[in-house]
Each structure stands twice: as structure tokens, then as C-alpha cells.
Tab-separated table of C-alpha atoms in Angstrom:
chain	number	residue	atom	x	y	z
K	287	MET	CA	-1.939	-9.715	-5.605
K	288	ARG	CA	1.646	-10.301	-4.564
K	289	LEU	CA	3.824	-13.494	-4.075
K	290	ARG	CA	6.383	-14.103	-1.220
K	291	VAL	CA	5.552	-10.860	0.776
K	292	PRO	CA	7.949	-10.638	3.715
K	293	VAL	CA	6.537	-10.016	7.209
K	294	PRO	CA	8.908	-7.855	9.252
K	295	ALA	CA	9.865	-8.818	12.868
K	296	ASP	CA	9.274	-6.043	15.322
K	297	ASP	CA	12.442	-4.962	16.921
K	298	GLY	CA	14.206	-7.780	15.104
K	299	GLU	CA	17.942	-8.018	15.512
K	300	ALA	CA	20.581	-7.630	12.805
K	301	GLY	CA	20.069	-10.520	10.255
K	302	GLN	CA	16.501	-11.306	11.908
K	303	ALA	CA	14.329	-8.468	10.321
K	304	THR	CA	11.984	-10.872	8.717
K	305	LEU	CA	9.668	-12.970	10.763
K	306	THR	CA	8.228	-14.948	7.935
K	307	ASP	CA	6.707	-14.398	4.456
K	308	ILE	CA	3.190	-14.621	3.018
K	309	ASP	CA	3.145	-17.033	0.062
K	310	VAL	CA	0.321	-15.246	-1.752
K	311	LEU	CA	-1.218	-11.953	-0.538
K	312	SER	CA	-4.359	-10.889	-2.243
K	313	ILE	CA	-6.085	-7.460	-1.780
K	314	ASP	CA	-9.757	-7.319	-2.786
K	315	ILE	CA	-11.839	-4.208	-3.057
K	316	ASP	CA	-15.709	-4.159	-3.375
K	317	SER	CA	-17.967	-1.702	-5.109
K	318	ARG	CA	-18.118	0.361	-1.916
K	319	LEU	CA	-14.451	0.389	-1.758
K	320	ARG	CA	-14.226	-1.818	1.364
K	321	ILE	CA	-10.891	-3.559	1.361
K	322	SER	CA	-10.215	-7.081	2.607
K	323	ARG	CA	-6.850	-8.889	2.707
K	324	SER	CA	-6.217	-12.493	2.224
K	325	SER	CA	-3.133	-14.741	2.565
K	326	MET	CA	-2.613	-18.179	1.036
K	327	GLU	CA	0.040	-20.640	2.604
K	328	CYS	CA	1.161	-23.238	0.045
K	329	LYS	CA	2.910	-26.390	1.234
K	330	ILE	CA	4.409	-29.172	-0.501
K	331	GLY	CA	3.830	-32.735	0.810
K	332	LYS	CA	1.189	-35.356	1.440
K	333	SER	CA	1.736	-36.074	5.015
K	334	GLN	CA	-1.043	-35.663	7.573
K	335	GLY	CA	0.443	-32.879	9.450
K	336	GLU	CA	-1.540	-30.123	8.257
K	337	PRO	CA	-3.348	-29.466	11.660
K	338	SER	CA	-0.157	-27.756	12.974
K	339	THR	CA	-0.141	-25.429	10.020
K	340	ILE	CA	-3.845	-24.707	10.250
K	341	LEU	CA	-3.394	-23.661	13.936
K	342	TRP	CA	-0.434	-21.504	13.023
K	343	LEU	CA	-2.464	-19.791	10.365
K	344	ALA	CA	-5.228	-18.920	12.909
K	345	GLY	CA	-2.551	-16.976	14.918
K	346	PHE	CA	-0.998	-15.562	11.676
K	347	ARG	CA	-4.314	-14.174	10.689
K	348	GLN	CA	-4.841	-12.472	13.956
K	349	LEU	CA	-1.101	-11.060	14.012
K	350	LEU	CA	-1.592	-9.457	10.517
K	351	GLU	CA	-5.378	-8.589	11.009
K	352	LEU	CA	-6.185	-10.471	7.765
K	353	ASP	CA	-9.724	-11.059	6.759
K	354	HIS	CA	-9.216	-14.505	5.085
K	355	VAL	CA	-6.469	-17.163	5.240
K	356	ALA	CA	-6.127	-20.335	3.266
K	357	LEU	CA	-4.050	-23.390	3.188
K	358	VAL	CA	-3.059	-25.135	-0.150
K	359	ARG	CA	-1.716	-28.623	0.046
K	360	GLN	CA	-1.453	-31.449	-2.424
K	361	THR	CA	-3.649	-33.420	-0.115
K	362	VAL	CA	-5.834	-32.313	2.889
K	363	SER	CA	-7.014	-34.940	5.387
K	364	PRO	CA	-10.581	-35.045	6.762
K	365	ARG	CA	-9.031	-34.170	10.014
K	366	GLY	CA	-7.491	-31.214	8.591
K	367	GLN	CA	-10.613	-29.929	6.786
K	368	ALA	CA	-12.631	-30.338	10.000
K	369	LEU	CA	-10.185	-28.277	12.038
K	370	ALA	CA	-10.007	-25.594	9.267
K	371	ARG	CA	-13.907	-25.221	9.087
K	372	LYS	CA	-13.960	-24.764	12.988
K	373	LEU	CA	-11.217	-21.941	12.598
K	374	ASN	CA	-13.014	-20.453	9.559
K	375	ILE	CA	-9.801	-21.354	7.315
K	376	VAL	CA	-10.130	-22.549	3.861
K	377	ALA	CA	-8.023	-25.778	3.038
K	378	MET	CA	-7.713	-26.641	-0.540
K	379	ASP	CA	-5.993	-29.588	-2.143
K	380	GLU	CA	-4.366	-29.850	-5.490
K	381	ALA	CA	-7.509	-31.048	-7.312
K	382	ALA	CA	-9.569	-27.890	-6.084
K	383	VAL	CA	-6.766	-25.578	-7.113
K	384	GLY	CA	-6.696	-27.328	-10.572
K	385	GLN	CA	-10.430	-26.600	-11.101
K	386	LYS	CA	-10.014	-22.866	-10.026
K	387	GLU	CA	-7.105	-22.524	-12.569
K	388	LYS	CA	-9.299	-23.992	-15.274
K	389	ALA	CA	-11.853	-21.165	-14.630
K	390	HIS	CA	-9.069	-18.549	-14.986
K	391	ALA	CA	-7.245	-20.058	-18.069
K	392	TRP	CA	-8.099	-16.919	-20.030
K	393	LEU	CA	-5.688	-14.761	-18.027
K	394	PRO	CA	-1.871	-14.492	-18.755
K	395	GLU	CA	0.299	-16.956	-17.066
K	396	ARG	CA	2.800	-14.380	-15.562
K	397	PHE	CA	2.595	-10.742	-15.323
K	398	ALA	CA	3.952	-7.848	-13.174
K	399	HIS	CA	4.753	-9.050	-9.603
K	400	LEU	CA	3.228	-12.534	-10.402
K	401	ASP	CA	6.721	-13.342	-11.744
K	402	GLY	CA	6.615	-11.263	-14.767
K	403	PRO	CA	10.128	-11.598	-16.333
K	404	ALA	CA	10.785	-7.848	-16.586
K	405	CYS	CA	9.534	-7.009	-13.146
K	406	ALA	CA	11.369	-9.779	-11.488
K	407	THR	CA	14.662	-8.474	-13.238
K	408	ALA	CA	13.987	-4.898	-12.220
K	409	GLU	CA	13.268	-5.771	-8.645
K	410	ALA	CA	16.340	-7.961	-8.318
K	411	ARG	CA	18.650	-5.209	-10.040
K	412	THR	CA	17.053	-2.645	-7.473
K	413	ASP	CA	18.144	-4.881	-4.535
K	414	THR	CA	21.696	-4.564	-5.703
K	415	GLN	CA	21.426	-0.840	-6.432
K	416	LEU	CA	19.996	0.088	-3.092
K	417	LYS	CA	23.087	-1.167	-1.401
K	418	GLY	CA	24.847	1.751	-3.043
K	419	LEU	CA	22.375	4.404	-2.199
K	420	PRO	CA	23.137	5.253	1.438
K	421	GLU	CA	20.474	8.046	1.709
K	422	ILE	CA	17.574	5.614	0.844
K	423	PRO	CA	16.789	3.933	4.280
K	424	ALA	CA	16.691	0.166	3.770
K	425	GLY	CA	13.737	-0.201	6.049
K	426	LEU	CA	11.896	2.442	4.080
K	427	ALA	CA	12.492	0.731	0.818
K	428	ARG	CA	11.416	-2.462	2.376
K	429	PHE	CA	8.218	-1.121	3.701
K	430	LEU	CA	7.108	0.446	0.428
K	431	ARG	CA	7.987	-2.741	-1.561
K	432	GLY	CA	6.188	-5.276	0.779
K	433	ASP	CA	4.936	-4.115	4.184
K	434	ALA	CA	2.823	-1.186	2.678
K	435	LEU	CA	0.218	-3.747	1.400
K	436	LEU	CA	-0.782	-4.342	5.088
K	437	ALA	CA	-0.652	-0.656	6.286
K	438	ASP	CA	-3.254	1.995	6.911
K	439	SER	CA	-3.315	5.348	5.120
K	440	PRO	CA	-1.469	7.541	7.581
K	441	GLU	CA	1.538	5.271	7.669
K	442	LEU	CA	1.516	4.924	3.938
K	443	LEU	CA	1.567	8.740	3.316
K	444	ARG	CA	4.311	9.189	5.884
K	445	ALA	CA	6.381	6.532	4.204
K	446	VAL	CA	5.939	8.048	0.618
K	447	GLN	CA	6.743	11.577	2.212
K	448	ALA	CA	9.831	10.031	3.727
K	449	MET	CA	10.870	8.555	0.404
K	450	GLY	CA	10.571	11.921	-1.259
K	451	ALA	CA	12.821	13.466	1.320
K	452	ALA	CA	15.421	10.502	0.991
K	453	VAL	CA	15.533	10.820	-2.819
K	454	GLU	CA	16.014	14.491	-2.617
K	455	ARG	CA	19.160	13.886	-0.257
K	456	GLN	CA	20.350	11.080	-2.550
K	457	GLY	CA	20.017	12.979	-5.741
K	458	VAL	CA	19.236	11.144	-9.115
K	459	LEU	CA	18.624	7.531	-8.779
K	460	PRO	CA	19.748	4.963	-11.205
K	461	ASP	CA	17.445	2.894	-13.287
K	462	PRO	CA	15.581	0.775	-12.572
K	463	ALA	CA	15.606	1.628	-8.955
K	464	ALA	CA	14.087	4.908	-9.730
K	465	GLN	CA	11.259	3.347	-11.574
K	466	VAL	CA	10.696	0.709	-8.978
K	467	LEU	CA	10.659	2.940	-6.007
K	468	ALA	CA	8.358	5.442	-7.655
K	469	SER	CA	6.035	2.725	-8.723
K	470	HIS	CA	5.809	1.372	-5.233
K	471	SER	CA	5.213	4.900	-3.978
K	472	LEU	CA	2.362	5.343	-6.302
K	473	ILE	CA	0.711	2.054	-5.356
K	474	ALA	CA	1.107	3.145	-1.692
K	475	VAL	CA	-0.665	6.462	-2.382
K	476	LEU	CA	-3.528	4.697	-4.225
K	477	LEU	CA	-3.949	2.099	-1.537
K	478	ALA	CA	-4.092	4.928	1.205
K	479	ALA	CA	-6.617	6.817	-0.814
K	480	LEU	CA	-8.738	3.932	-1.577
K	481	GLN	CA	-8.899	2.934	2.169
K	482	ASP	CA	-9.936	6.481	3.022
K	483	ALA	CA	-12.403	6.697	0.135
K	484	GLY	CA	-14.176	3.532	1.520
K	485	ARG	CA	-14.424	5.369	5.006
K	486	LEU	CA	-16.404	8.072	3.444
K	487	ASP	CA	-19.396	5.878	3.521
K	488	HIS	CA	-19.704	6.674	7.227
K	489	VAL	CA	-17.222	9.324	8.047
K	490	PRO	CA	-17.812	12.921	6.736
K	491	GLU	CA	-15.068	14.501	4.717
K	492	ARG	CA	-14.316	17.224	7.325
K	493	MET	CA	-13.869	14.460	10.000
K	494	LEU	CA	-11.682	12.381	7.681
K	495	ARG	CA	-9.612	15.405	6.918
K	496	ARG	CA	-9.244	16.281	10.629
K	497	ARG	CA	-8.321	12.649	11.488
K	498	LEU	CA	-5.777	12.441	8.841
K	499	ILE	CA	-4.170	15.801	9.874
K	500	SER	CA	-3.969	14.688	13.311
K	501	ALA	CA	-2.293	11.291	12.397
K	502	LEU	CA	0.216	12.988	10.350
K	503	THR	CA	1.161	15.574	12.793
K	504	VAL	CA	0.853	14.157	16.272
K	505	GLY	CA	0.839	10.443	15.239
K	506	ASP	CA	-2.722	9.542	16.473
K	507	PRO	CA	-5.936	10.309	14.527
K	508	ASP	CA	-7.776	10.441	17.850
K	509	ASP	CA	-5.330	12.314	20.016
K	510	ASN	CA	-6.820	15.159	22.250
K	511	PHE	CA	-3.845	15.698	24.664
K	512	VAL	CA	-0.671	16.608	22.716
K	513	LEU	CA	-1.907	19.871	21.341
K	514	PRO	CA	-3.524	21.340	24.402
K	515	VAL	CA	-0.356	20.582	26.288
K	516	LEU	CA	1.598	22.407	23.547
K	517	GLU	CA	-0.764	25.317	23.903
K	518	ARG	CA	-0.011	25.330	27.633
K	519	ALA	CA	3.632	25.287	26.806
K	520	ASP	CA	3.261	28.326	24.399
K	521	ALA	CA	1.374	30.016	27.223
K	522	TYR	CA	4.081	29.328	29.702
K	523	PHE	CA	6.916	30.475	27.360
K	524	ARG	CA	4.976	33.722	26.779
K	525	HIS	CA	4.670	34.091	30.647
K	526	ILE	CA	8.500	33.652	31.191
K	527	GLN	CA	9.199	35.945	28.227
K	528	GLU	CA	6.894	38.863	29.641
K	529	ARG	CA	8.326	38.365	33.207
K	530	THR	CA	11.886	38.476	32.024
K	531	HIS	CA	11.222	41.377	29.584
K	532	LYS	CA	9.472	43.409	32.442
K	533	SER	CA	12.434	42.716	34.747
K	534	TYR	CA	15.015	44.210	32.045
K	535	VAL	CA	12.627	47.216	31.498
K	536	ASP	CA	12.367	47.789	35.249
K	537	ALA	CA	16.176	47.768	35.609
K	538	GLY	CA	16.540	50.454	32.860
K	539	ALA	CA	17.132	48.479	29.694
K	540	ASP	CA	15.395	49.534	26.496
K	541	PRO	CA	12.352	47.408	25.624
K	542	ILE	CA	13.090	44.714	22.837
K	543	ARG	CA	10.496	42.398	21.548
K	544	ILE	CA	11.659	39.122	20.208
K	545	ASN	CA	9.035	36.748	18.408
K	546	TYR	CA	9.482	33.084	18.948
K	547	SER	CA	7.881	30.167	16.983
K	548	SER	CA	4.791	28.474	18.472
K	549	LEU	CA	5.296	24.826	19.541
K	550	ARG	CA	1.767	24.049	18.635
K	551	ASP	CA	1.894	25.538	15.311
K	552	ALA	CA	5.171	23.715	14.581
K	553	VAL	CA	3.595	20.466	15.279
K	554	ALA	CA	0.021	21.108	14.226
K	555	THR	CA	0.645	22.562	10.832
K	556	PRO	CA	-0.779	20.122	8.315
K	557	PRO	CA	1.404	18.961	5.402
K	558	PRO	CA	0.948	20.959	2.343
K	559	PHE	CA	-0.248	17.870	0.241
K	560	VAL	CA	-3.359	17.243	2.300
K	561	SER	CA	-5.745	19.078	0.054
K	562	ASP	CA	-4.421	17.021	-3.193
K	563	TYR	CA	-4.802	13.893	-1.345
K	564	ILE	CA	-8.429	14.543	-0.202
K	565	ASP	CA	-9.325	15.622	-3.801
K	566	LEU	CA	-7.931	12.111	-4.785
K	567	VAL	CA	-9.987	10.330	-2.138
K	568	GLU	CA	-13.171	12.168	-3.279
K	569	ARG	CA	-12.624	11.419	-7.005
K	570	LEU	CA	-12.110	7.637	-6.005
K	571	ARG	CA	-15.235	7.645	-4.076
K	572	ALA	CA	-17.185	9.319	-6.790
K	573	ASN	CA	-16.394	6.467	-9.364
K	574	PRO	CA	-16.111	3.267	-7.324
K	575	GLN	CA	-16.693	0.868	-10.234
K	576	VAL	CA	-13.390	2.138	-11.724
K	577	SER	CA	-11.644	2.975	-8.510
K	578	ARG	CA	-11.891	-0.623	-7.144
K	579	ASN	CA	-9.690	-1.864	-10.041
K	580	LEU	CA	-7.148	0.979	-9.776
K	581	LEU	CA	-4.706	-1.081	-7.850
K	582	GLN	CA	-4.559	-3.606	-10.638
K	583	THR	CA	-4.318	-0.887	-13.336
K	584	ALA	CA	-1.263	0.618	-11.573
K	585	GLU	CA	0.237	-2.844	-11.247
K	586	LEU	CA	0.068	-3.624	-14.775
K	587	VAL	CA	1.136	-0.198	-16.050
K	588	CYS	CA	3.978	0.359	-13.589
K	589	PHE	CA	5.374	-3.222	-13.219
K	590	ASP	CA	4.537	-4.612	-16.790
K	591	ALA	CA	4.008	-1.862	-19.457
K	592	LEU	CA	6.717	0.476	-18.263
K	593	LEU	CA	9.190	-2.188	-17.733
K	594	GLY	CA	8.896	-3.409	-21.217
K	595	ASP	CA	6.708	-6.503	-20.883
K	596	SER	CA	3.637	-7.171	-22.922
K	597	ALA	CA	1.101	-8.959	-20.715
K	598	TRP	CA	-0.713	-5.726	-20.079
K	599	LYS	CA	-1.883	-5.830	-23.813
K	600	GLU	CA	-3.960	-9.102	-23.260
K	601	ARG	CA	-7.562	-8.702	-23.829
K	602	ALA	CA	-8.237	-10.073	-20.406
K	603	PHE	CA	-7.003	-6.691	-19.006
K	604	ALA	CA	-8.939	-4.427	-21.485
K	605	HIS	CA	-11.485	-3.466	-18.794
K	606	LEU	CA	-8.661	-2.186	-16.573
K	607	LEU	CA	-7.284	0.132	-19.205
K	608	THR	CA	-9.993	2.648	-19.966
K	609	THR	CA	-9.766	6.399	-20.161
K	610	GLU	CA	-11.467	6.662	-16.839
K	611	HIS	CA	-8.636	4.440	-15.330
K	612	LYS	CA	-6.165	6.619	-16.915
K	613	GLY	CA	-7.784	9.875	-15.531
K	614	LEU	CA	-7.770	8.655	-12.039
K	615	LEU	CA	-4.316	7.241	-12.371
K	616	LEU	CA	-3.039	10.685	-13.475
K	617	VAL	CA	-4.701	12.228	-10.437
K	618	GLY	CA	-2.819	9.852	-8.380
K	619	LEU	CA	0.308	10.632	-9.970
K	620	ARG	CA	-0.251	14.425	-9.234
K	621	CYS	CA	-1.028	13.602	-5.649
K	622	LEU	CA	2.368	11.536	-5.551
K	623	GLU	CA	4.221	14.620	-6.730
K	624	SER	CA	2.526	16.726	-4.193
K	625	ILE	CA	3.650	14.325	-1.411
K	626	ALA	CA	7.157	13.025	-2.649
K	627	GLY	CA	8.139	15.682	-5.166
K	628	PRO	CA	9.014	15.734	-8.950
K	629	GLN	CA	11.990	13.884	-8.538
K	630	VAL	CA	10.220	10.651	-7.494
K	631	VAL	CA	7.493	11.083	-10.021
K	632	ALA	CA	9.727	11.505	-13.040
K	633	PRO	CA	10.261	7.983	-13.985
K	634	LEU	CA	6.331	7.506	-14.122
K	635	GLN	CA	5.704	10.314	-16.539
K	636	ARG	CA	5.995	7.943	-19.499
K	637	LEU	CA	2.779	6.286	-18.468
K	638	GLN	CA	0.902	9.224	-19.937
K	639	ARG	CA	1.922	7.733	-23.404
K	640	ILE	CA	0.486	4.415	-22.821
K	641	PRO	CA	-2.575	3.861	-24.765
K	642	PHE	CA	-5.637	3.296	-22.649
K	643	GLU	CA	-7.961	2.059	-25.338
K	644	GLY	CA	-9.827	-0.600	-23.338
K	645	SER	CA	-13.665	-0.575	-22.627
K	646	ALA	CA	-15.415	-1.677	-19.504
K	647	GLY	CA	-18.001	-3.268	-21.853
K	648	ILE	CA	-15.447	-5.669	-23.466
K	649	VAL	CA	-15.927	-9.175	-22.055
K	650	PRO	CA	-12.710	-11.549	-22.618
K	651	ASP	CA	-13.356	-14.815	-24.388
K	652	ARG	CA	-13.026	-17.243	-21.398
K	653	GLY	CA	-13.660	-20.084	-23.461
K	654	GLU	CA	-10.357	-19.938	-25.379
K	655	PRO	CA	-7.929	-22.921	-24.999
K	656	PRO	CA	-6.180	-23.034	-21.490
K	657	ARG	CA	-2.638	-21.676	-21.441
K	658	GLN	CA	0.031	-23.855	-19.710
K	659	GLN	CA	-0.826	-23.179	-16.153
K	660	ALA	CA	1.541	-22.612	-13.309
K	661	THR	CA	0.775	-24.103	-10.045
K	662	LEU	CA	0.722	-22.847	-6.393
K	663	PHE	CA	3.027	-25.461	-5.246
K	664	GLY	CA	5.819	-24.040	-7.352
K	665	LEU	CA	4.845	-20.488	-6.577
K	666	SER	CA	5.537	-19.526	-10.089
K	667	GLY	CA	3.081	-16.811	-9.919
K	668	SER	CA	0.141	-17.540	-12.225
K	669	PRO	CA	-2.761	-15.100	-11.635
K	670	ASP	CA	-4.900	-18.224	-11.586
K	671	ASP	CA	-3.507	-19.144	-8.082
K	672	VAL	CA	-6.077	-17.253	-5.971
K	673	GLU	CA	-9.689	-16.962	-6.141
K	674	SER	CA	-10.750	-13.365	-5.632
């Protein structure tokens, strides 16, 4: 779950790169690793003007291909509720949110990107540091830190690969920018692998591999035209070479053979990390009950534990920090190194020292006295804000 996720404007002019933002973005993964994305729009005010916002949300859902959208206001009129039901949009008032928050009072009030203090400080400092790192493209960093949560696996892998190349050009990054960019890159790799692991339900591994290679080389998983055209281009070049060579030989020149690179091979050669990535995908698919929570585990480890906060130690998160979670996280880390290189991964090596001593069988005491709750209207980032 993330707060205030910017939505980029396609072909936006300078100073207009952001179209709007998502107040609360939630990613849910079921036991078959099927992913659904939900957004929650939070509005202050008691006026009866919510129908226009509900209509806007219907278009917003279509634009971002979201599975669910919700509107949260202090009050929702009967007219607004009726329109929301017709458009399959959830509309909640302050009382409904309060009831849901009570049910989740056993969770920490703030952690990681839900306005955890260390995470917020590190992200803000990274914003400043990136201005002095010219080899790290601003659009690439912005994508990995926000837009990636809405992207498909090939786009995510290309972005992580590009970040590895950018970091190699830039050299050693300062902290916390190195830590933040590495963490977002790991999240992107895990999200990509989870999406592809969910596809293994109905797509054989060999087909998934073929489509992935096609997407990473020619840019389209279903393309059937680019490679045949390149093969014909190679054949044409061979024809021209043979004809030219024969002309020189016929004129009395000594025969000279010059090898040239194949256009098809230059384009179609798969990235070297594909096998490591497919291995990660298959491991996630083999253990869906653990894999479905791996994004939460990575979020807690990277943006809470490694940044010095302590919310990750709460008993409410014990089921996310088992040895199985650590094993899959380390496989993800190895895959990230294969894609982006050791320099990107280096800031995350410390996660191996984090104790993963939780148990999936531990049930937190949800009856303990509620903590002081944050509210959606203030967007202070409590995990109680959204019902999964």
C-alpha cells in the first residue's frame, strides 16, 4: 500500500509531468498470485458535490486499469451512494472508515511508506540528492518510486536494467539515495515476478519465457514481424556481400572474407538475466501462501528495518518475517543483482542480518487496546486506512 502516488501525464510539458495522484493505492495478491489494484480517493468536506467526483473516479479507473476504486468523504449523500453503486464504486463516510479502523487497531499506526518517519526522511533526502546525480534519469527514478506499481513485468524489468546501467555510469551513490533506489528496484523485480508467477496458472513456462524474451528484445510479447524482417535483411546483406566479393575476385583481386554481425542476433539475443528471473518466478509459484505476502515483507525490511525504524518488530508483522520469506527475498535479491548489477544491490546486503524469527502460525492479539488512529482525511498514513 502506498500514499500519494503520482500519475504521470503522457507527453506532459515541462512542469506538467504529473496528471494527478492516487491518495491511497493498494495492491492485493490472492492465494493463486492473482494481483488486483485498488485506489481510494479521500475528500474533505460535507457538501453534496460527490457525484462529480464519482464520475471522475469511473474514468480514472478505466485510465489506470484499476480493479477497484473507492471514495471516502466525511459524509456521502443518498444520491452519491446510488450513483456509486451503479458505477461499481465504493463510497464510504467517516463513520464507516472509523469502524474499519477499529478492526485494524492492532496494527502499528505508521510504518514504511505509510508515513513511517525514517522512510519519509530518506525519500525526501533522496529527492534532494537526485538533483546532483545527472546520470540517474529523473523519469526513471520517478517510475521506480511510483509508477512501477501500475506496470507490467517487461516494463518493470527494463526499468531495473536501465537503473543498473545508470548507476554504473554515475558511480557510487550517496546514502540514502543508494538505499532507496535499490529498495524500489527490488520491489519492482518482486512485483514483476509475482505477476508472471500468477500467469503460470494458464501459461506454460516455455511460453512465458518466450513472450518475456520477445517483450524484452523487440518490445512486444506477441510480435511476429520484426524478427522475420531482420532475417530477410541479413539475407539481403549476405547477397550484397557475395555479389560485391565476386565482382572484386572477377577483377583479379585476392578473395577476402569479412564477417559481419547478424541484425537478428543483435536484437533477438535474450538478456542474460532471464534464467535467474524465471527461477524466481517458479519459486514464487511453488509457495504461493508465502509469496503473496512478499511485497509487504520487502516493504517492511527495506523501508522500515534497514532505515532504522522499529515498526517491523511489531507482533502484527510476525507472519511476514519467517525463514521462508527470507529465503524468497534472498532469491529476489540475487535476481536483482543479475539484472542491475552488484552496485545496485550492495546497499541491500544488510538485510541478510535481519532476524527472520516469525512464524506463520502466530496470531496477533487483535483485542488489545486500540492505538491512536490516523484518519484518511488527514492522509497521515495509517495502515488501517484501507480494507484489503
